[in-house]
Coordinates of C-alpha atoms and ligand atoms in Angstrom, one line a residue:
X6 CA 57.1 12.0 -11.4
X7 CA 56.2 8.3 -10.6
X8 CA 53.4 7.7 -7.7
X9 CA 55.2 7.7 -4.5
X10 CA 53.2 6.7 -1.1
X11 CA 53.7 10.1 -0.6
X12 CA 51.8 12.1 -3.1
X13 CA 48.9 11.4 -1.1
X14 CA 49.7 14.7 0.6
X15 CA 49.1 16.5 -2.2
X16 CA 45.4 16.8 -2.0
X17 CA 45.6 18.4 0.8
X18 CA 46.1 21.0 -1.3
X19 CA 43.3 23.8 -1.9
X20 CA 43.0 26.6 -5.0
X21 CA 40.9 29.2 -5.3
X22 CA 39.8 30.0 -9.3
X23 CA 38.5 33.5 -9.2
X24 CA 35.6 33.9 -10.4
X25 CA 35.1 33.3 -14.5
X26 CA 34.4 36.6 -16.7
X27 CA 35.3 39.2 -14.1
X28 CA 37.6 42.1 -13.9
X29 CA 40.6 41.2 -11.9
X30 CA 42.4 43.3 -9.5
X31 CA 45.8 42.8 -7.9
X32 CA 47.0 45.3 -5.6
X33 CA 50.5 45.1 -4.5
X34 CA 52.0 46.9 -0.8
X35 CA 55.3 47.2 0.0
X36 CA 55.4 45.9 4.0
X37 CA 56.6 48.1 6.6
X38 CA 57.3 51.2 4.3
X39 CA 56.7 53.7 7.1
X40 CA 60.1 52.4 8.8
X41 CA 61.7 51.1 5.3
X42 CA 61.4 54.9 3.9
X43 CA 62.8 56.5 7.4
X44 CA 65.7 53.9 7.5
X45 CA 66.9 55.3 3.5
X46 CA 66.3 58.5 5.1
X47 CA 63.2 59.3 1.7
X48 CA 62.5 62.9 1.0
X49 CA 59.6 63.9 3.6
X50 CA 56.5 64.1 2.4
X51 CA 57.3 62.5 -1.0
X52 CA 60.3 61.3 -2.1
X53 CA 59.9 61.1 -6.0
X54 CA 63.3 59.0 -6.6
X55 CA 61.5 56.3 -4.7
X56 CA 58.0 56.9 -6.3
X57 CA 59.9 56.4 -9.7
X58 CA 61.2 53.2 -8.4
X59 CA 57.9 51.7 -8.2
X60 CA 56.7 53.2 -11.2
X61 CA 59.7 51.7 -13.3
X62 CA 58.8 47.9 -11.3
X63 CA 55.3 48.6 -12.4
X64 CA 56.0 49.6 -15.7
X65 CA 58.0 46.4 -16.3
X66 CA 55.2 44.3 -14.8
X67 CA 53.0 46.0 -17.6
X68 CA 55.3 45.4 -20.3
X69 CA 55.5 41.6 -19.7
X70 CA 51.9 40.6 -19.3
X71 CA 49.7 41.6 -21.9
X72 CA 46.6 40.5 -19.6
X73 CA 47.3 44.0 -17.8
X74 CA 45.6 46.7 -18.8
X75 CA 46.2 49.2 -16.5
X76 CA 48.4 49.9 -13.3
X77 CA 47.8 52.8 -10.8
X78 CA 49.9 53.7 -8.5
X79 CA 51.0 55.8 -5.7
X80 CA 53.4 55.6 -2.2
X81 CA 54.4 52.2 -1.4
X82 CA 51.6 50.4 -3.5
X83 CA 50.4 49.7 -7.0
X84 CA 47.4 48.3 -8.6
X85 CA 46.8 46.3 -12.0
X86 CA 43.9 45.8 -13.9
X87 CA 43.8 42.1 -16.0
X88 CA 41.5 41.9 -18.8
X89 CA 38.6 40.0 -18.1
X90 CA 38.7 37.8 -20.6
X91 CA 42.8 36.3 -18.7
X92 CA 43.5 33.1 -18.2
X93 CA 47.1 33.8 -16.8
X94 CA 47.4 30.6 -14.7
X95 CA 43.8 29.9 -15.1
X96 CA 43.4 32.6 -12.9
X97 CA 44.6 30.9 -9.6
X98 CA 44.6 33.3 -7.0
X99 CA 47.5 32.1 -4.9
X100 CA 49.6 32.0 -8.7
X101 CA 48.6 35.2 -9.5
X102 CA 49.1 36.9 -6.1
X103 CA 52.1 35.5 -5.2
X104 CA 53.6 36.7 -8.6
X105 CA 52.7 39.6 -8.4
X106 CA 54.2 40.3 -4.9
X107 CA 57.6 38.4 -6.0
X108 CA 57.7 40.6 -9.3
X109 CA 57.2 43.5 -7.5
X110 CA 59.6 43.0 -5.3
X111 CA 62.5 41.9 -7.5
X112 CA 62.4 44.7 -9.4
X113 CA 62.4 47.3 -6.7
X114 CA 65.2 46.0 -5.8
X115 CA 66.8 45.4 -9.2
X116 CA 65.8 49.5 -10.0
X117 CA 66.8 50.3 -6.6
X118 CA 70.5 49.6 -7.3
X119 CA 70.1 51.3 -11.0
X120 CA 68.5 54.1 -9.4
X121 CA 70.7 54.9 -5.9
X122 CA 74.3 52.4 -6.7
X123 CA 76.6 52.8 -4.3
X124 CA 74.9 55.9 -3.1
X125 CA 72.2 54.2 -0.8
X126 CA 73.0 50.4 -1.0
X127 CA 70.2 48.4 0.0
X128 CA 71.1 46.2 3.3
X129 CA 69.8 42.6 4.1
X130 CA 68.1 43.7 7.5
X131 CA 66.1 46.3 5.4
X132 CA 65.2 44.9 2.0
X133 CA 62.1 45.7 0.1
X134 CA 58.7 43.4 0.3
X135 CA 55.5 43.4 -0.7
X136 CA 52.4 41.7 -0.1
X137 CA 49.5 40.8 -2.8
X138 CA 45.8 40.0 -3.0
X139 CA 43.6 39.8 -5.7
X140 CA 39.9 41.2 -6.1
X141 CA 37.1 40.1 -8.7
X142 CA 34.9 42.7 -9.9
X143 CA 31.5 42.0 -12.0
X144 CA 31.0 45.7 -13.6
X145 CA 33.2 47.8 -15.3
X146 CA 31.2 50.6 -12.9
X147 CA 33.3 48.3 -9.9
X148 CA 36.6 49.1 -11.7
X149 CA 36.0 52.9 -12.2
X150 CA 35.3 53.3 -8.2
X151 CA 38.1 51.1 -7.4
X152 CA 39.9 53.4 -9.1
X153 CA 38.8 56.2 -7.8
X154 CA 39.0 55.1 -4.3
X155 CA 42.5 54.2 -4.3
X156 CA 43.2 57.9 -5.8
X157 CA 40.6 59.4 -3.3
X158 CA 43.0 58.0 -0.7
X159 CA 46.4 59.5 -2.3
X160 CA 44.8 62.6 -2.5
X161 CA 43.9 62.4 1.3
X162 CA 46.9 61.1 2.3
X163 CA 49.3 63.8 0.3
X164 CA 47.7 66.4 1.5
X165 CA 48.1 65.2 5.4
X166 CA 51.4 64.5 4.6
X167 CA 52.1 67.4 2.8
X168 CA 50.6 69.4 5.5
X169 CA 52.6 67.8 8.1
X170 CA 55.8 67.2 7.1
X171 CA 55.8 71.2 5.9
X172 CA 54.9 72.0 9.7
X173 CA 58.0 69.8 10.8
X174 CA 60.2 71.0 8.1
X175 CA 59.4 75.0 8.1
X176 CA 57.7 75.4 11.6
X177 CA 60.2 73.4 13.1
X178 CA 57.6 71.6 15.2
X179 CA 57.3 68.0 16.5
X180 CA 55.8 65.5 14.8
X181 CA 53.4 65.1 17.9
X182 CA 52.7 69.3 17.8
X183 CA 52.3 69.0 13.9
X184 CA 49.8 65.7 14.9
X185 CA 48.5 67.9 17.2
X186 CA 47.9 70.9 15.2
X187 CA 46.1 68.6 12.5
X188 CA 43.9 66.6 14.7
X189 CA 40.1 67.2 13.4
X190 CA 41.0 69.5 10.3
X191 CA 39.4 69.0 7.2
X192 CA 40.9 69.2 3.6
X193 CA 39.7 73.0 3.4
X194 CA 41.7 73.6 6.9
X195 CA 44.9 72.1 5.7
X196 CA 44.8 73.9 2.6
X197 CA 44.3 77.1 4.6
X198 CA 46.7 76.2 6.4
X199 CA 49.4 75.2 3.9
X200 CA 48.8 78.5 1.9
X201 CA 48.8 81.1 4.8
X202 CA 51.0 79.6 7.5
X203 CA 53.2 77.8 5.6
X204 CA 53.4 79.5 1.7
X205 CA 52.8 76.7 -0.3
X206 CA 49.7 76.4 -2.4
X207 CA 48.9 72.8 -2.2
X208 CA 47.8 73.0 -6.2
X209 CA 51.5 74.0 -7.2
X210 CA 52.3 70.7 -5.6
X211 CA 53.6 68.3 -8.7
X212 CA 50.8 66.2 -10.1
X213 CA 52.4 63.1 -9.7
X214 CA 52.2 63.3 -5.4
X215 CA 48.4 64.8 -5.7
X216 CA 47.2 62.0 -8.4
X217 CA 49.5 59.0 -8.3
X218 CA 50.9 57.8 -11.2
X219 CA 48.8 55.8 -13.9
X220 CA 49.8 53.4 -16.7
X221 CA 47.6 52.8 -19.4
X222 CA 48.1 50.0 -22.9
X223 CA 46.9 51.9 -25.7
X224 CA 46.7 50.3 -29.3
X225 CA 47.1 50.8 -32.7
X226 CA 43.4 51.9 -34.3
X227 CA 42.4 48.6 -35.3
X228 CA 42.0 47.0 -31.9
X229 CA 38.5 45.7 -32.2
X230 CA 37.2 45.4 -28.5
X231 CA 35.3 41.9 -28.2
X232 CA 34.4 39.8 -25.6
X233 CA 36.5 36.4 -26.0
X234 CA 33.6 34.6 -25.4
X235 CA 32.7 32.0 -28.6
X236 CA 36.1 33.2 -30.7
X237 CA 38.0 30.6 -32.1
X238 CA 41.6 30.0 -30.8
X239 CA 43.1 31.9 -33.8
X240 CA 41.0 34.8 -32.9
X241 CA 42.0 34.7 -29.5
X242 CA 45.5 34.1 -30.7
X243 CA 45.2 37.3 -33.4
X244 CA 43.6 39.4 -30.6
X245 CA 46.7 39.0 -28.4
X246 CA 49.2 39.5 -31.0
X247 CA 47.8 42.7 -31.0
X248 CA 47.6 43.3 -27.5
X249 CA 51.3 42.3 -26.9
X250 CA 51.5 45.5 -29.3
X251 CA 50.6 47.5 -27.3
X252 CA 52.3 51.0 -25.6
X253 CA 52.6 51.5 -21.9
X254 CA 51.5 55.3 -21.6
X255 CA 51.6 57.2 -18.2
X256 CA 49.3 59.9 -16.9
X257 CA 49.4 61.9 -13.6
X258 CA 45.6 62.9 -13.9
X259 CA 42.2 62.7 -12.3
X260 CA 40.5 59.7 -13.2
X261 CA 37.8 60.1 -10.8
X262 CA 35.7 63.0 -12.4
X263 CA 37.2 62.8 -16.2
X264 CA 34.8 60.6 -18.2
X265 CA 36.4 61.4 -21.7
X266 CA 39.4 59.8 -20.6
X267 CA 38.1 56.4 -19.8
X268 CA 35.5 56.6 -22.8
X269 CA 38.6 57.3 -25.0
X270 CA 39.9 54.0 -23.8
X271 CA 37.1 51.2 -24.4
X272 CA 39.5 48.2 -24.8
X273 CA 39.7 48.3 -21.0
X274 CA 36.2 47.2 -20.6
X275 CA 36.5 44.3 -23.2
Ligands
LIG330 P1 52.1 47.8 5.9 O1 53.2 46.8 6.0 O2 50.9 47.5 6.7 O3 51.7 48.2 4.5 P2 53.4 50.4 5.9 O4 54.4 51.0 6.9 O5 54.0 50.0 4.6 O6 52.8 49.1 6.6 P3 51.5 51.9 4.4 O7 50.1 52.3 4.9 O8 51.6 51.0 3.3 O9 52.2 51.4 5.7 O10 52.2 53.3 4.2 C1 53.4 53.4 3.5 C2 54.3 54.5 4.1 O11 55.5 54.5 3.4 C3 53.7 55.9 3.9 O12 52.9 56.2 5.0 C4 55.0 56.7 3.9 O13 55.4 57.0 5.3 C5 56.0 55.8 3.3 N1 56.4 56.0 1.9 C6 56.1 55.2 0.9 N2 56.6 55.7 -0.3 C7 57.1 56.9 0.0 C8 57.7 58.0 -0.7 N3 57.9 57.9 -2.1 N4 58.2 59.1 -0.1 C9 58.1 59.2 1.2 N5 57.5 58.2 2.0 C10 57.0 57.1 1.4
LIG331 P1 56.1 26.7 -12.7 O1 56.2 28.2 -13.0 O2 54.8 26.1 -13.0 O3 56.5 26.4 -11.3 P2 58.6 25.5 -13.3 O4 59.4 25.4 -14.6 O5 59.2 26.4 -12.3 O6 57.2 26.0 -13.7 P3 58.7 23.3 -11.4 O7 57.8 22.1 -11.4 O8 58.7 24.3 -10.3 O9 58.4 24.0 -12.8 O10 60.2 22.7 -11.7 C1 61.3 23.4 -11.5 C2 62.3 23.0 -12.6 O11 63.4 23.9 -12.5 C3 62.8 21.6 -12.4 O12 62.1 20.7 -13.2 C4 64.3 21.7 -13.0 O13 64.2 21.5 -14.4 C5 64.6 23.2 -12.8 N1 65.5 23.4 -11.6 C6 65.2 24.0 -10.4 N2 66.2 24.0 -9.6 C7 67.3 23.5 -10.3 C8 68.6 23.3 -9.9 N3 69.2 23.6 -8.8 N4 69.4 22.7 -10.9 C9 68.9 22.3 -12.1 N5 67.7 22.5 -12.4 C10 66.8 23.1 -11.6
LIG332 MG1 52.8 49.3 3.0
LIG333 MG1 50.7 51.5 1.4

């Protein structure tokens, strides 16, 4: 595009780099989910059509950028690991956040329609969203307890949930008496009270609503795991040959306590 007295407006512009050699993290949100899953009438506390929505969005995600390494997931949100070594859009935050968000979002709504057709037909005064940010870590040790923070807070909030929407459904209270009943319980009372009040043993629950769901590239043996510091371009090149390679494999397991698992998987530290 030839100079224009205009273009001068352009440096007005600002960009953020993250930070070189650092794990990123982009967490995606869908806005406003509370009222978005009451107005498609979800299944109360989970509804696992919905949760298999995101996890086919995120899937997809996964499938076309080799930079991620790993997605977790659970109600309205997801979170993806990129290498540290990525250089996706020289790793502009406002690039890589707003992509995320947009991908996100275009495939809820394009799995939406394969998962609900004519059955629940998405309506412009209700569509999906989501928001995006992006989060540098220095340590592998970061990445672990992000991790297990974001499952930490499943757990904590599928077992409110689970307690609460079972005190609507089979006690036939308000949601202000099942509030109510809840207010200052701890995780051992709400189990007590799931198992003797209301006959359901919070363990039998299906893994996927107590863990969140978790994506994870795995490759073929010879994946040597290298910083990309110093390599040549044709190593880099030969390095993400093989991580386009790669299979998406899902888990619904604790990833807080379960060492083994991650030490099985040391391409995600690079
Ligand atoms: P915000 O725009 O700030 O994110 P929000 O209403 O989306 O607001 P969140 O904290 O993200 O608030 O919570 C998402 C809410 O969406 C949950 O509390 C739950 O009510 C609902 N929800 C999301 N997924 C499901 C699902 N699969 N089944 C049932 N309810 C769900
Ligand atoms: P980036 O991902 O960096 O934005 P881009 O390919 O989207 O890459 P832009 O600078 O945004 O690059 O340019 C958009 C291009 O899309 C235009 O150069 C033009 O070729 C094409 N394009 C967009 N809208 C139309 C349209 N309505 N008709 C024809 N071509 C279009
Ligand atoms: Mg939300
Ligand atoms: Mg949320």
């Amino acid at each position: 595009m030839a100079n224009s007295r205009f273009e001068y407006v352009k440096q007005f512009e600002r960009e953020n780099y993250l930070l070189p050699d650092t794990y990123i993290i982009i967490r995606v949100d869908g806005k406003g989910f509370h009222k978005f899953s009451q107005h498609y009438q979800f299944e109360k506390p989970n509804d696992a059509r919905a949760l298999q929505i995101m996890n086919r969005a995120a899937h997809k995600i996964m499938s076309q950028y080799s930079d991620v390494m790993l997605g977790y997931g659970d109600s309205d949100e997801y979170s993806f690991l990129l290498r540290r070594g990525c250089e996706l859009y020289e790793r502009r935050e406002m690039k890589l956040c707003t992509l995320f968000a947009s991908l996100m979002t275009c495939y809820y709504q394009f799995f939406w329609r394969e998962e609900y057709g004519e059955e629940k037909r998405l309506d412009e005064d209700h569509l999906p969203v989501f928001d995006g940010r992006a989060v540098v870590y220095p340590t592998f040790n970061h990445i672990r307890d992000y991790f297990s923070w974001r499952q930490v807070d499943c757990h904590i909030n599928n077992l409110y949930n689970t307690t609460f929407w079972n005190l609507v459904i089979k006690k036939g209270m308000t949601p202000q008496e099942a509030e109510q009943r809840l207010m200052g319980t701890v995780a051992a009372d709400k189990n007590e009270i799931l198992f003797s009040e209301l006959g359901t043993n919070y363990n039998n629950e299906p893994e996927m609503f107590k863990k969140g769901t978790i994506y994870v590239k795995e490759y073929e043996e010879d994946y040597q795991v290298v910083s990309e510091i110093g390599l040549t371009p044709r190593q880099k090149q030969r390095l993400e040959k093989k991580r386009k390679k790669a299979k998406i494999v899902q888990y619904h397991i604790d990833i807080i306590n379960d060492n083994s698992w991650w030490d099985s998987k040391p391409w995600l530290m690079e």
